[in-house]
Amino acid sequence: MAKKPLKITETVLRDAHQSLMATRLTTEQMLPIIDKMDKVGYHAVECWGGATFDASMRFLKEDPWERLRKFRDGFKNTKLQMLFRGQNILGYTHYADDVVEYFVQKSIANGIDIIRIFDCLNDLRNLKTCVDACKKEKGHSQIALSYTLGEAYTLDYWVDIAKRIEDMGADSICIKDMAGLLVPYEAERLVGALKENVDLPIELHTHYTSGVASMSCLKAVEAGCDIIDTAISPLALGTSQPATEVMVETFRGTEYDTGLDQNLLAEIAEYFTPIREEALQSGLLSTKVLGVNINTLRYQVPGGMLSNMVSQLKEQNAEDKFEEVLQEIPRVRKDLGEPPLVTPSSQIVGTQAVLNVLMGERYKVATKETKGILLGQYGQTVKPFNPEVVEKVLGDEAKNAITCRPADLIEPQLEKLESEMKEYKQQDEDVLSYALFPKQAIDFFKYRAAQQIGVDPEVADMKNGAYPV
């Protein structure tokens, strides 16, 4: 039976610059190349969600909703895709269902076709509201498995969760390998098992951090993977994705041939090359994120988590404790139910491991977030918690632990949010910007208002209220 051609999702407008350049590409830098990108024939272009929403307002003084509308105007023939953190939406805490539903509605109304939804614990309860809302708005809901390693994460685990995703009504499944831990033959085994057990299209999203991503894509495609995520070469590799042109050439002339035009891809690469050079010269793109970090595979810890840990140890003049902390991370992870290490669980486990080592006594001090995981505030972990750690960290508070879906305890929030920010509101979507990032949104709304009346926002005193409302 002939295989279908491989499909490509291009990440340069979202995850590539998020991974390499702290999400600093401006809308104006991206718009001129959209017309060419639209002619390629990509399965989709990932261009929104993830950290782009926060970074747009916080660092670039841009309206993320306006960016999305401009992308939609430019991409006449290509599906637009976003990354969505389940009940966290694009923030770092759980929101009420009415906020999640309204965010999905407005994302699709402004131009998103495919919403990729994930949860840091792979707790599907935290994804259901978003999937149902996406279905209601006639969007494509893709559930991403936060891929990780550990004794709980067997092939049976992944197959079981994939079947439950299919039962939930999702339209496709993504293997989200955020740390570059999926090695080639495991990719072949995993994709093969998923294809045998579910009928949904399978997409692979991986990062080049550990150096194996292109090979893993090759083996995954041979095992039946339908779509892979790639980035145009100037913003590929390192902590980004495999290069689009390389993967297109790899499958040329085979049964998986993508049919994409290398000449057109070369023109797109040519456009991003000076942007890359400028970022290298300014230091926005560090050579540290461009190489292979084999420690990712040695310690099974994402690259971003490693660098975070190093800076925490530096601040305490305790860099000599690096190896000790690396050995403590898997122990803490096991104590906390063996969660995948992805935002925010990676930061929670990493910070707690640093504290355990620096204090000389495990869990002498526990962070608010560690307590939150043990109290069930993030959802259900795949393994039970270490009872001794629960006792030491929570004590009597353990009786307040929740077993329900965390969002079930959150009252509707939209009405209250609307009343809090109504003086700044210029469009329906503003309430959602405020819901996710209240301070950044208000600062941005003031900046926007100053621009509109011709006051120079760069010199206006935001803190002292010189921005008009």
Short mmCIF file of C-alpha atoms in Angstrom, two decimals:
data_model
loop_
_atom_site.label_atom_id
_atom_site.label_comp_id
_atom_site.label_asym_id
_atom_site.label_seq_id
_atom_site.Cartn_x
_atom_site.Cartn_y
_atom_site.Cartn_z
CA MET A 1 0.00 0.00 0.00
CA ALA A 2 1.45 3.38 -1.03
CA LYS A 3 2.26 5.76 1.79
CA LYS A 4 0.90 9.29 1.80
CA PRO A 5 3.39 12.11 1.29
CA LEU A 6 4.86 13.48 4.51
CA LYS A 7 3.38 16.77 5.71
CA ILE A 8 5.44 19.58 7.23
CA THR A 9 4.48 22.09 9.93
CA GLU A 10 6.79 25.12 9.83
CA THR A 11 7.71 26.55 13.26
CA VAL A 12 9.82 29.60 12.35
CA LEU A 13 7.12 32.11 13.33
CA ARG A 14 6.66 30.61 16.83
CA ASP A 15 8.75 27.86 18.39
CA ALA A 16 11.94 28.46 16.41
CA HIS A 17 12.38 32.04 17.59
CA GLN A 18 10.96 31.17 21.01
CA SER A 19 13.62 28.47 21.43
CA LEU A 20 16.57 30.40 20.01
CA MET A 21 15.83 34.10 20.52
CA ALA A 22 13.57 34.34 23.59
CA THR A 23 10.52 34.93 21.35
CA ARG A 24 11.76 38.33 20.18
CA LEU A 25 10.83 38.37 16.46
CA THR A 26 8.49 41.29 15.88
CA THR A 27 5.41 41.14 13.69
CA GLU A 28 7.03 43.61 11.28
CA GLN A 29 10.04 41.30 10.89
CA MET A 30 7.77 38.40 9.98
CA LEU A 31 5.12 39.97 7.72
CA PRO A 32 7.26 40.54 4.57
CA ILE A 33 7.94 36.80 4.10
CA ILE A 34 4.39 35.56 4.67
CA ASP A 35 3.38 35.72 1.01
CA LYS A 36 6.26 33.40 0.03
CA MET A 37 5.61 31.06 2.97
CA ASP A 38 1.98 30.83 1.93
CA LYS A 39 3.01 29.41 -1.47
CA VAL A 40 5.08 26.53 -0.04
CA GLY A 41 2.23 24.11 0.69
CA TYR A 42 2.99 23.52 4.37
CA HIS A 43 0.50 21.40 6.31
CA ALA A 44 0.39 24.34 8.77
CA VAL A 45 2.44 27.25 10.03
CA GLU A 46 2.79 27.43 13.81
CA CYS A 47 2.73 31.15 14.51
CA TRP A 48 0.97 31.90 17.81
CA GLY A 49 0.55 30.75 21.40
CA GLY A 50 3.32 29.42 23.62
CA ALA A 51 5.36 32.35 24.90
CA THR A 52 4.54 34.65 21.96
CA PHE A 53 1.50 36.12 23.72
CA ASP A 54 3.36 37.23 26.85
CA ALA A 55 6.48 38.35 24.95
CA SER A 56 4.46 40.44 22.46
CA MET A 57 3.00 42.62 25.21
CA ARG A 58 5.86 42.52 27.72
CA PHE A 59 8.89 43.06 25.50
CA LEU A 60 7.70 44.15 22.05
CA LYS A 61 4.75 46.39 23.04
CA GLU A 62 2.59 44.62 20.46
CA ASP A 63 -0.98 43.39 20.63
CA PRO A 64 -0.82 39.59 20.16
CA TRP A 65 -4.37 39.58 18.74
CA GLU A 66 -3.42 42.14 16.12
CA ARG A 67 -0.42 39.97 15.17
CA LEU A 68 -2.72 37.00 14.66
CA ARG A 69 -5.12 39.02 12.48
CA LYS A 70 -2.22 40.20 10.31
CA PHE A 71 -1.00 36.61 9.90
CA ARG A 72 -4.50 35.53 8.94
CA ASP A 73 -4.74 38.27 6.32
CA GLY A 74 -1.43 37.20 4.82
CA PHE A 75 -1.84 33.42 4.85
CA LYS A 76 -4.60 32.86 2.27
CA ASN A 77 -3.91 29.15 1.67
CA THR A 78 -2.16 27.85 4.79
CA LYS A 79 -3.57 26.67 8.10
CA LEU A 80 -2.42 28.57 11.17
CA GLN A 81 -1.56 26.68 14.34
CA MET A 82 -1.06 27.68 17.98
CA LEU A 83 0.23 26.05 21.18
CA PHE A 84 -2.18 26.07 24.14
CA ARG A 85 -1.34 24.91 27.71
CA GLY A 86 -4.70 23.27 28.46
CA GLN A 87 -6.41 24.78 31.48
CA ASN A 88 -3.40 27.16 31.84
CA ILE A 89 -4.19 28.60 28.36
CA LEU A 90 -0.94 30.57 27.76
CA GLY A 91 -0.33 31.52 31.39
CA TYR A 92 1.05 29.64 34.38
CA THR A 93 -2.03 28.95 36.50
CA HIS A 94 -5.38 27.25 35.96
CA TYR A 95 -8.22 29.44 34.70
CA ALA A 96 -11.97 28.96 34.95
CA ASP A 97 -13.75 27.12 32.13
CA ASP A 98 -15.49 30.29 30.93
CA VAL A 99 -12.09 31.94 30.30
CA VAL A 100 -10.75 28.86 28.49
CA GLU A 101 -13.86 28.63 26.29
CA TYR A 102 -13.80 32.33 25.43
CA PHE A 103 -10.08 32.19 24.61
CA VAL A 104 -10.62 29.27 22.23
CA GLN A 105 -13.57 31.06 20.61
CA LYS A 106 -11.58 34.26 20.06
CA SER A 107 -8.45 32.42 18.85
CA ILE A 108 -10.41 30.67 16.13
CA ALA A 109 -12.44 33.80 15.27
CA ASN A 110 -9.19 35.73 14.77
CA GLY A 111 -7.66 33.13 12.47
CA ILE A 112 -6.36 29.99 14.22
CA ASP A 113 -7.21 26.67 12.50
CA ILE A 114 -5.33 24.13 14.64
CA ILE A 115 -4.95 24.30 18.43
CA ARG A 116 -2.23 22.06 19.86
CA ILE A 117 -3.17 21.43 23.50
CA PHE A 118 -0.94 19.95 26.20
CA ASP A 119 -0.77 19.54 29.97
CA CYS A 120 2.45 19.35 31.99
CA LEU A 121 1.22 16.20 33.81
CA ASN A 122 -0.52 14.60 30.80
CA ASP A 123 -3.70 14.87 32.90
CA LEU A 124 -6.37 14.72 30.20
CA ARG A 125 -8.95 16.25 32.55
CA ASN A 126 -7.06 19.53 32.13
CA LEU A 127 -7.54 19.37 28.34
CA LYS A 128 -11.19 18.45 27.95
CA THR A 129 -12.70 21.96 28.19
CA CYS A 130 -10.36 23.19 25.47
CA VAL A 131 -11.04 20.22 23.17
CA ASP A 132 -14.81 20.63 23.56
CA ALA A 133 -14.61 24.38 22.94
CA CYS A 134 -12.47 23.82 19.85
CA LYS A 135 -14.99 21.32 18.49
CA LYS A 136 -17.82 23.79 19.13
CA GLU A 137 -15.96 26.47 17.13
CA LYS A 138 -15.21 23.95 14.33
CA GLY A 139 -11.45 24.16 14.88
CA HIS A 140 -8.98 21.26 14.76
CA SER A 141 -7.94 20.10 18.24
CA GLN A 142 -4.62 18.32 18.49
CA ILE A 143 -3.65 16.84 21.85
CA ALA A 144 0.07 16.71 22.56
CA LEU A 145 1.62 13.99 24.69
CA SER A 146 4.33 15.58 26.85
CA TYR A 147 6.99 12.96 26.07
CA THR A 148 9.29 11.92 28.87
CA LEU A 149 11.26 8.97 30.24
CA GLY A 150 10.78 7.07 33.49
CA GLU A 151 9.53 3.72 34.77
CA ALA A 152 5.89 4.85 34.51
CA TYR A 153 6.21 5.84 30.85
CA THR A 154 6.01 2.48 29.11
CA LEU A 155 4.75 1.84 25.59
CA ASP A 156 1.50 0.65 27.20
CA TYR A 157 1.17 4.01 28.98
CA TRP A 158 1.50 5.96 25.71
CA VAL A 159 -0.89 3.65 23.84
CA ASP A 160 -3.47 3.86 26.62
CA ILE A 161 -3.34 7.65 26.74
CA ALA A 162 -3.57 7.85 22.93
CA LYS A 163 -6.73 5.72 22.98
CA ARG A 164 -8.23 8.00 25.62
CA ILE A 165 -7.36 11.03 23.48
CA GLU A 166 -9.16 9.47 20.53
CA ASP A 167 -12.19 8.79 22.77
CA MET A 168 -12.16 12.45 23.90
CA GLY A 169 -12.83 13.52 20.33
CA ALA A 170 -9.46 15.09 19.47
CA ASP A 171 -8.65 15.37 15.74
CA SER A 172 -4.96 14.40 15.90
CA ILE A 173 -2.15 13.49 18.29
CA CYS A 174 1.25 15.14 18.65
CA ILE A 175 4.26 13.54 20.32
CA LYS A 176 5.72 16.63 22.02
CA ASP A 177 9.37 15.90 22.74
CA MET A 178 10.23 19.22 24.39
CA ALA A 179 13.61 18.09 25.72
CA GLY A 180 14.96 16.13 22.74
CA LEU A 181 14.81 12.83 24.66
CA LEU A 182 13.18 10.74 21.91
CA VAL A 183 16.00 8.76 20.28
CA PRO A 184 15.56 7.32 16.75
CA TYR A 185 14.64 3.68 17.44
CA GLU A 186 12.35 4.65 20.31
CA ALA A 187 10.63 7.06 17.91
CA GLU A 188 10.10 4.16 15.50
CA ARG A 189 8.72 1.94 18.28
CA LEU A 190 6.44 4.62 19.73
CA VAL A 191 4.97 5.79 16.43
CA GLY A 192 4.51 2.20 15.28
CA ALA A 193 2.58 1.34 18.46
CA LEU A 194 0.37 4.45 18.19
CA LYS A 195 -0.41 3.80 14.51
CA GLU A 196 -1.45 0.23 15.37
CA ASN A 197 -3.83 1.32 18.11
CA VAL A 198 -5.42 4.62 17.05
CA ASP A 199 -6.75 6.01 13.78
CA LEU A 200 -5.80 9.64 14.38
CA PRO A 201 -3.02 11.38 12.40
CA ILE A 202 0.27 11.44 14.34
CA GLU A 203 2.61 14.46 14.36
CA LEU A 204 6.12 14.60 15.83
CA HIS A 205 7.43 17.76 17.48
CA THR A 206 10.99 17.50 18.75
CA HIS A 207 13.95 19.76 19.54
CA TYR A 208 17.51 19.39 18.25
CA THR A 209 18.99 20.01 21.72
CA SER A 210 20.48 16.52 22.12
CA GLY A 211 21.51 16.15 18.45
CA VAL A 212 19.21 13.26 17.46
CA ALA A 213 16.09 15.06 16.21
CA SER A 214 16.55 14.63 12.43
CA MET A 215 17.27 10.91 12.83
CA SER A 216 14.26 10.52 15.12
CA CYS A 217 12.07 12.23 12.50
CA LEU A 218 13.39 9.84 9.84
CA LYS A 219 12.59 6.73 11.88
CA ALA A 220 9.21 8.14 12.96
CA VAL A 221 8.19 8.82 9.36
CA GLU A 222 9.25 5.31 8.29
CA ALA A 223 7.02 3.99 11.11
CA GLY A 224 4.00 5.91 9.79
CA CYS A 225 4.24 9.42 11.33
CA ASP A 226 2.05 11.71 9.20
CA ILE A 227 3.45 15.17 10.00
CA ILE A 228 6.75 16.50 11.38
CA ASP A 229 7.60 19.96 12.76
CA THR A 230 10.60 21.70 11.22
CA ALA A 231 12.11 25.19 11.11
CA ILE A 232 13.62 26.98 8.11
CA SER A 233 17.41 26.52 8.33
CA PRO A 234 18.62 29.94 9.65
CA LEU A 235 16.48 29.42 12.77
CA ALA A 236 16.80 25.62 13.01
CA LEU A 237 18.96 23.22 15.06
CA GLY A 238 20.31 23.87 18.55
CA THR A 239 17.34 24.21 20.88
CA SER A 240 15.03 24.66 17.85
CA GLN A 241 13.70 22.05 15.39
CA PRO A 242 15.36 20.11 12.53
CA ALA A 243 15.84 22.20 9.37
CA THR A 244 12.91 22.21 6.93
CA GLU A 245 15.06 22.01 3.78
CA VAL A 246 17.10 19.09 5.16
CA MET A 247 14.01 17.02 5.95
CA VAL A 248 12.41 17.86 2.58
CA GLU A 249 15.59 16.70 0.81
CA THR A 250 15.82 13.57 2.99
CA PHE A 251 12.48 12.29 1.70
CA ARG A 252 12.77 13.54 -1.90
CA GLY A 253 12.15 10.76 -4.42
CA THR A 254 10.82 8.38 -1.77
CA GLU A 255 7.25 7.33 -1.03
CA TYR A 256 7.22 10.06 1.63
CA ASP A 257 8.23 12.88 -0.76
CA THR A 258 6.80 16.15 0.58
CA GLY A 259 6.64 17.78 -2.85
CA LEU A 260 7.87 21.07 -1.38
CA ASP A 261 9.94 23.36 -3.65
CA GLN A 262 13.54 23.77 -2.47
CA ASN A 263 13.96 26.97 -4.52
CA LEU A 264 11.09 28.60 -2.66
CA LEU A 265 12.43 27.33 0.68
CA ALA A 266 15.85 28.78 -0.24
CA GLU A 267 14.25 32.22 -0.76
CA ILE A 268 12.59 31.97 2.66
CA ALA A 269 15.93 30.95 4.24
CA GLU A 270 17.58 33.88 2.50
CA TYR A 271 15.05 36.22 4.12
CA PHE A 272 15.73 34.94 7.66
CA THR A 273 19.55 34.79 7.29
CA PRO A 274 20.21 38.51 8.00
CA ILE A 275 17.73 38.35 10.90
CA ARG A 276 19.80 35.51 12.36
CA GLU A 277 23.09 37.41 11.80
CA GLU A 278 21.73 40.53 13.44
CA ALA A 279 20.51 38.49 16.44
CA LEU A 280 23.93 36.84 16.78
CA GLN A 281 25.70 40.22 16.72
CA SER A 282 23.33 41.75 19.28
CA GLY A 283 23.60 38.73 21.59
CA LEU A 284 19.88 38.02 21.30
CA LEU A 285 20.84 34.69 19.73
CA SER A 286 23.52 33.05 21.87
CA THR A 287 25.91 30.48 20.42
CA LYS A 288 25.23 28.48 23.63
CA VAL A 289 21.83 27.40 22.27
CA LEU A 290 23.14 26.47 18.81
CA GLY A 291 25.28 23.44 19.61
CA VAL A 292 24.42 19.96 20.86
CA ASN A 293 23.91 19.61 24.61
CA ILE A 294 24.50 15.92 25.23
CA ASN A 295 23.78 16.43 28.95
CA THR A 296 20.12 16.48 27.93
CA LEU A 297 20.40 12.74 27.19
CA ARG A 298 22.83 11.99 30.03
CA TYR A 299 20.61 13.49 32.71
CA GLN A 300 17.23 13.41 30.92
CA VAL A 301 16.80 17.06 31.84
CA PRO A 302 15.67 19.69 29.29
CA GLY A 303 18.35 22.20 28.24
CA GLY A 304 16.39 25.19 29.58
CA MET A 305 16.06 23.52 32.96
CA LEU A 306 19.82 22.88 33.11
CA SER A 307 20.67 26.53 32.39
CA ASN A 308 18.10 27.69 34.96
CA MET A 309 19.68 25.44 37.57
CA VAL A 310 23.19 26.70 36.81
CA SER A 311 22.07 30.32 37.30
CA GLN A 312 20.35 29.44 40.61
CA LEU A 313 23.56 27.81 41.87
CA LYS A 314 25.66 30.77 40.64
CA GLU A 315 23.52 33.20 42.63
CA GLN A 316 24.26 31.18 45.80
CA ASN A 317 27.98 30.76 44.97
CA ALA A 318 27.37 27.03 44.93
CA GLU A 319 28.36 26.00 41.39
CA ASP A 320 30.40 23.15 42.90
CA LYS A 321 27.05 21.52 43.83
CA PHE A 322 26.05 21.03 40.17
CA GLU A 323 26.58 17.24 40.05
CA GLU A 324 24.85 16.82 43.41
CA VAL A 325 21.78 18.69 42.14
CA LEU A 326 21.74 16.63 38.93
CA GLN A 327 21.59 13.47 41.04
CA GLU A 328 18.85 15.00 43.22
CA ILE A 329 16.55 15.91 40.29
CA PRO A 330 15.39 12.34 39.50
CA ARG A 331 14.81 11.71 43.23
CA VAL A 332 12.63 14.83 43.58
CA ARG A 333 10.81 13.96 40.37
CA LYS A 334 10.03 10.50 41.77
CA ASP A 335 8.87 11.98 45.10
CA LEU A 336 6.45 14.25 43.19
CA GLY A 337 4.82 11.47 41.17
CA GLU A 338 7.31 11.35 38.25
CA PRO A 339 5.85 14.21 36.16
CA PRO A 340 7.16 15.03 32.67
CA LEU A 341 9.70 17.85 32.91
CA VAL A 342 7.99 20.66 30.98
CA THR A 343 6.69 24.10 32.03
CA PRO A 344 5.85 24.47 34.88
CA SER A 345 6.75 21.06 36.38
CA SER A 346 10.39 21.32 35.20
CA GLN A 347 10.90 24.58 37.11
CA ILE A 348 9.19 23.15 40.22
CA VAL A 349 11.33 19.98 40.31
CA GLY A 350 14.56 21.84 39.46
CA THR A 351 14.12 24.55 42.10
CA GLN A 352 13.21 22.00 44.79
CA ALA A 353 16.28 19.89 43.93
CA VAL A 354 18.51 22.99 44.28
CA LEU A 355 16.93 23.82 47.66
CA ASN A 356 17.33 20.24 48.93
CA VAL A 357 21.05 20.28 48.15
CA LEU A 358 21.76 23.80 49.42
CA MET A 359 19.89 23.25 52.69
CA GLY A 360 21.74 20.03 53.39
CA GLU A 361 18.42 18.41 54.29
CA ARG A 362 15.79 17.22 51.84
CA TYR A 363 12.55 19.26 51.96
CA LYS A 364 13.70 21.32 54.93
CA VAL A 365 12.26 24.14 52.81
CA ALA A 366 9.57 23.42 50.19
CA THR A 367 8.43 25.94 47.60
CA LYS A 368 4.80 27.01 47.27
CA GLU A 369 4.74 25.21 43.90
CA THR A 370 6.05 21.93 45.38
CA LYS A 371 3.23 22.12 47.93
CA GLY A 372 0.82 22.85 45.08
CA ILE A 373 1.77 19.67 43.22
CA LEU A 374 1.43 17.58 46.40
CA LEU A 375 -1.98 19.17 47.06
CA GLY A 376 -3.22 18.18 43.59
CA GLN A 377 -3.48 21.79 42.41
CA TYR A 378 -1.86 20.99 39.05
CA GLY A 379 -3.76 17.76 38.46
CA GLN A 380 -3.04 14.06 38.77
CA THR A 381 0.47 12.66 38.39
CA VAL A 382 1.10 9.31 36.73
CA LYS A 383 2.59 7.79 39.92
CA PRO A 384 1.66 8.36 43.60
CA PHE A 385 3.66 10.82 45.72
CA ASN A 386 6.26 9.69 48.26
CA PRO A 387 4.18 9.53 51.49
CA GLU A 388 7.14 10.55 53.68
CA VAL A 389 7.63 13.69 51.59
CA VAL A 390 3.90 14.47 51.73
CA GLU A 391 4.03 14.17 55.53
CA LYS A 392 7.15 16.35 55.86
CA VAL A 393 6.04 19.07 53.43
CA LEU A 394 2.32 19.23 54.10
CA GLY A 395 1.74 17.76 57.57
CA ASP A 396 -1.89 18.39 58.53
CA GLU A 397 -2.41 20.34 55.31
CA ALA A 398 -2.40 17.02 53.44
CA LYS A 399 -6.05 16.56 54.37
CA ASN A 400 -6.86 19.53 52.07
CA ALA A 401 -5.46 17.74 49.00
CA ILE A 402 -7.85 17.64 46.06
CA THR A 403 -8.54 14.72 43.77
CA CYS A 404 -10.98 16.43 41.40
CA ARG A 405 -10.02 18.34 38.25
CA PRO A 406 -8.45 21.54 39.68
CA ALA A 407 -10.60 23.85 37.51
CA ASP A 408 -13.77 22.35 39.05
CA LEU A 409 -12.96 24.47 42.11
CA ILE A 410 -12.65 27.73 40.16
CA GLU A 411 -15.74 29.92 39.91
CA PRO A 412 -16.48 31.63 36.56
CA GLN A 413 -14.06 34.55 36.15
CA LEU A 414 -14.98 36.46 32.99
CA GLU A 415 -17.53 38.85 34.46
CA LYS A 416 -15.21 39.91 37.28
CA LEU A 417 -12.29 40.33 34.87
CA GLU A 418 -14.43 42.47 32.54
CA SER A 419 -15.36 44.83 35.37
CA GLU A 420 -11.73 45.12 36.55
CA MET A 421 -10.34 46.27 33.20
CA LYS A 422 -13.31 47.91 31.45
CA GLU A 423 -11.71 51.39 31.42
CA TYR A 424 -8.90 50.07 29.20
CA LYS A 425 -11.00 47.94 26.87
CA GLN A 426 -10.84 48.69 23.14
CA GLN A 427 -11.69 45.23 21.77
CA ASP A 428 -13.36 42.09 23.16
CA GLU A 429 -10.03 40.27 23.23
CA ASP A 430 -8.48 42.73 25.70
CA VAL A 431 -10.20 40.99 28.62
CA LEU A 432 -8.37 37.76 27.70
CA SER A 433 -4.99 39.52 27.54
CA TYR A 434 -5.76 40.91 31.00
CA ALA A 435 -6.95 37.52 32.33
CA LEU A 436 -3.63 35.86 31.49
CA PHE A 437 -1.14 38.65 32.25
CA PRO A 438 -2.86 41.42 34.26
CA LYS A 439 0.17 43.65 34.86
CA GLN A 440 1.68 43.29 31.40
CA ALA A 441 -1.72 43.85 29.79
CA ILE A 442 -2.45 47.06 31.73
CA ASP A 443 1.04 48.39 30.94
CA PHE A 444 0.44 47.57 27.28
CA PHE A 445 -3.05 49.13 27.24
CA LYS A 446 -1.60 52.38 28.62
CA TYR A 447 1.21 52.27 26.05
CA ARG A 448 -1.31 51.70 23.24
CA ALA A 449 -3.48 54.61 24.40
CA ALA A 450 -0.45 56.94 24.52
CA GLN A 451 0.49 55.99 20.97
CA GLN A 452 -3.04 56.61 19.74
CA ILE A 453 -3.09 60.22 20.92
CA GLY A 454 0.43 60.95 19.78
CA VAL A 455 2.19 60.91 23.17
CA ASP A 456 5.60 59.25 22.84
CA PRO A 457 5.16 56.02 24.83
CA GLU A 458 8.94 55.70 25.17
CA VAL A 459 9.19 58.84 27.30
CA ALA A 460 5.78 58.77 28.98
CA ASP A 461 6.00 57.71 32.63
CA MET A 462 4.01 54.48 32.75
CA LYS A 463 4.44 53.95 36.49
CA ASN A 464 3.19 57.39 37.48
CA GLY A 465 0.11 57.30 35.35
CA ALA A 466 1.27 59.71 32.63
CA TYR A 467 -0.20 57.31 30.09
CA PRO A 468 -3.80 58.20 29.33
CA VAL A 469 -6.45 55.61 30.00
#
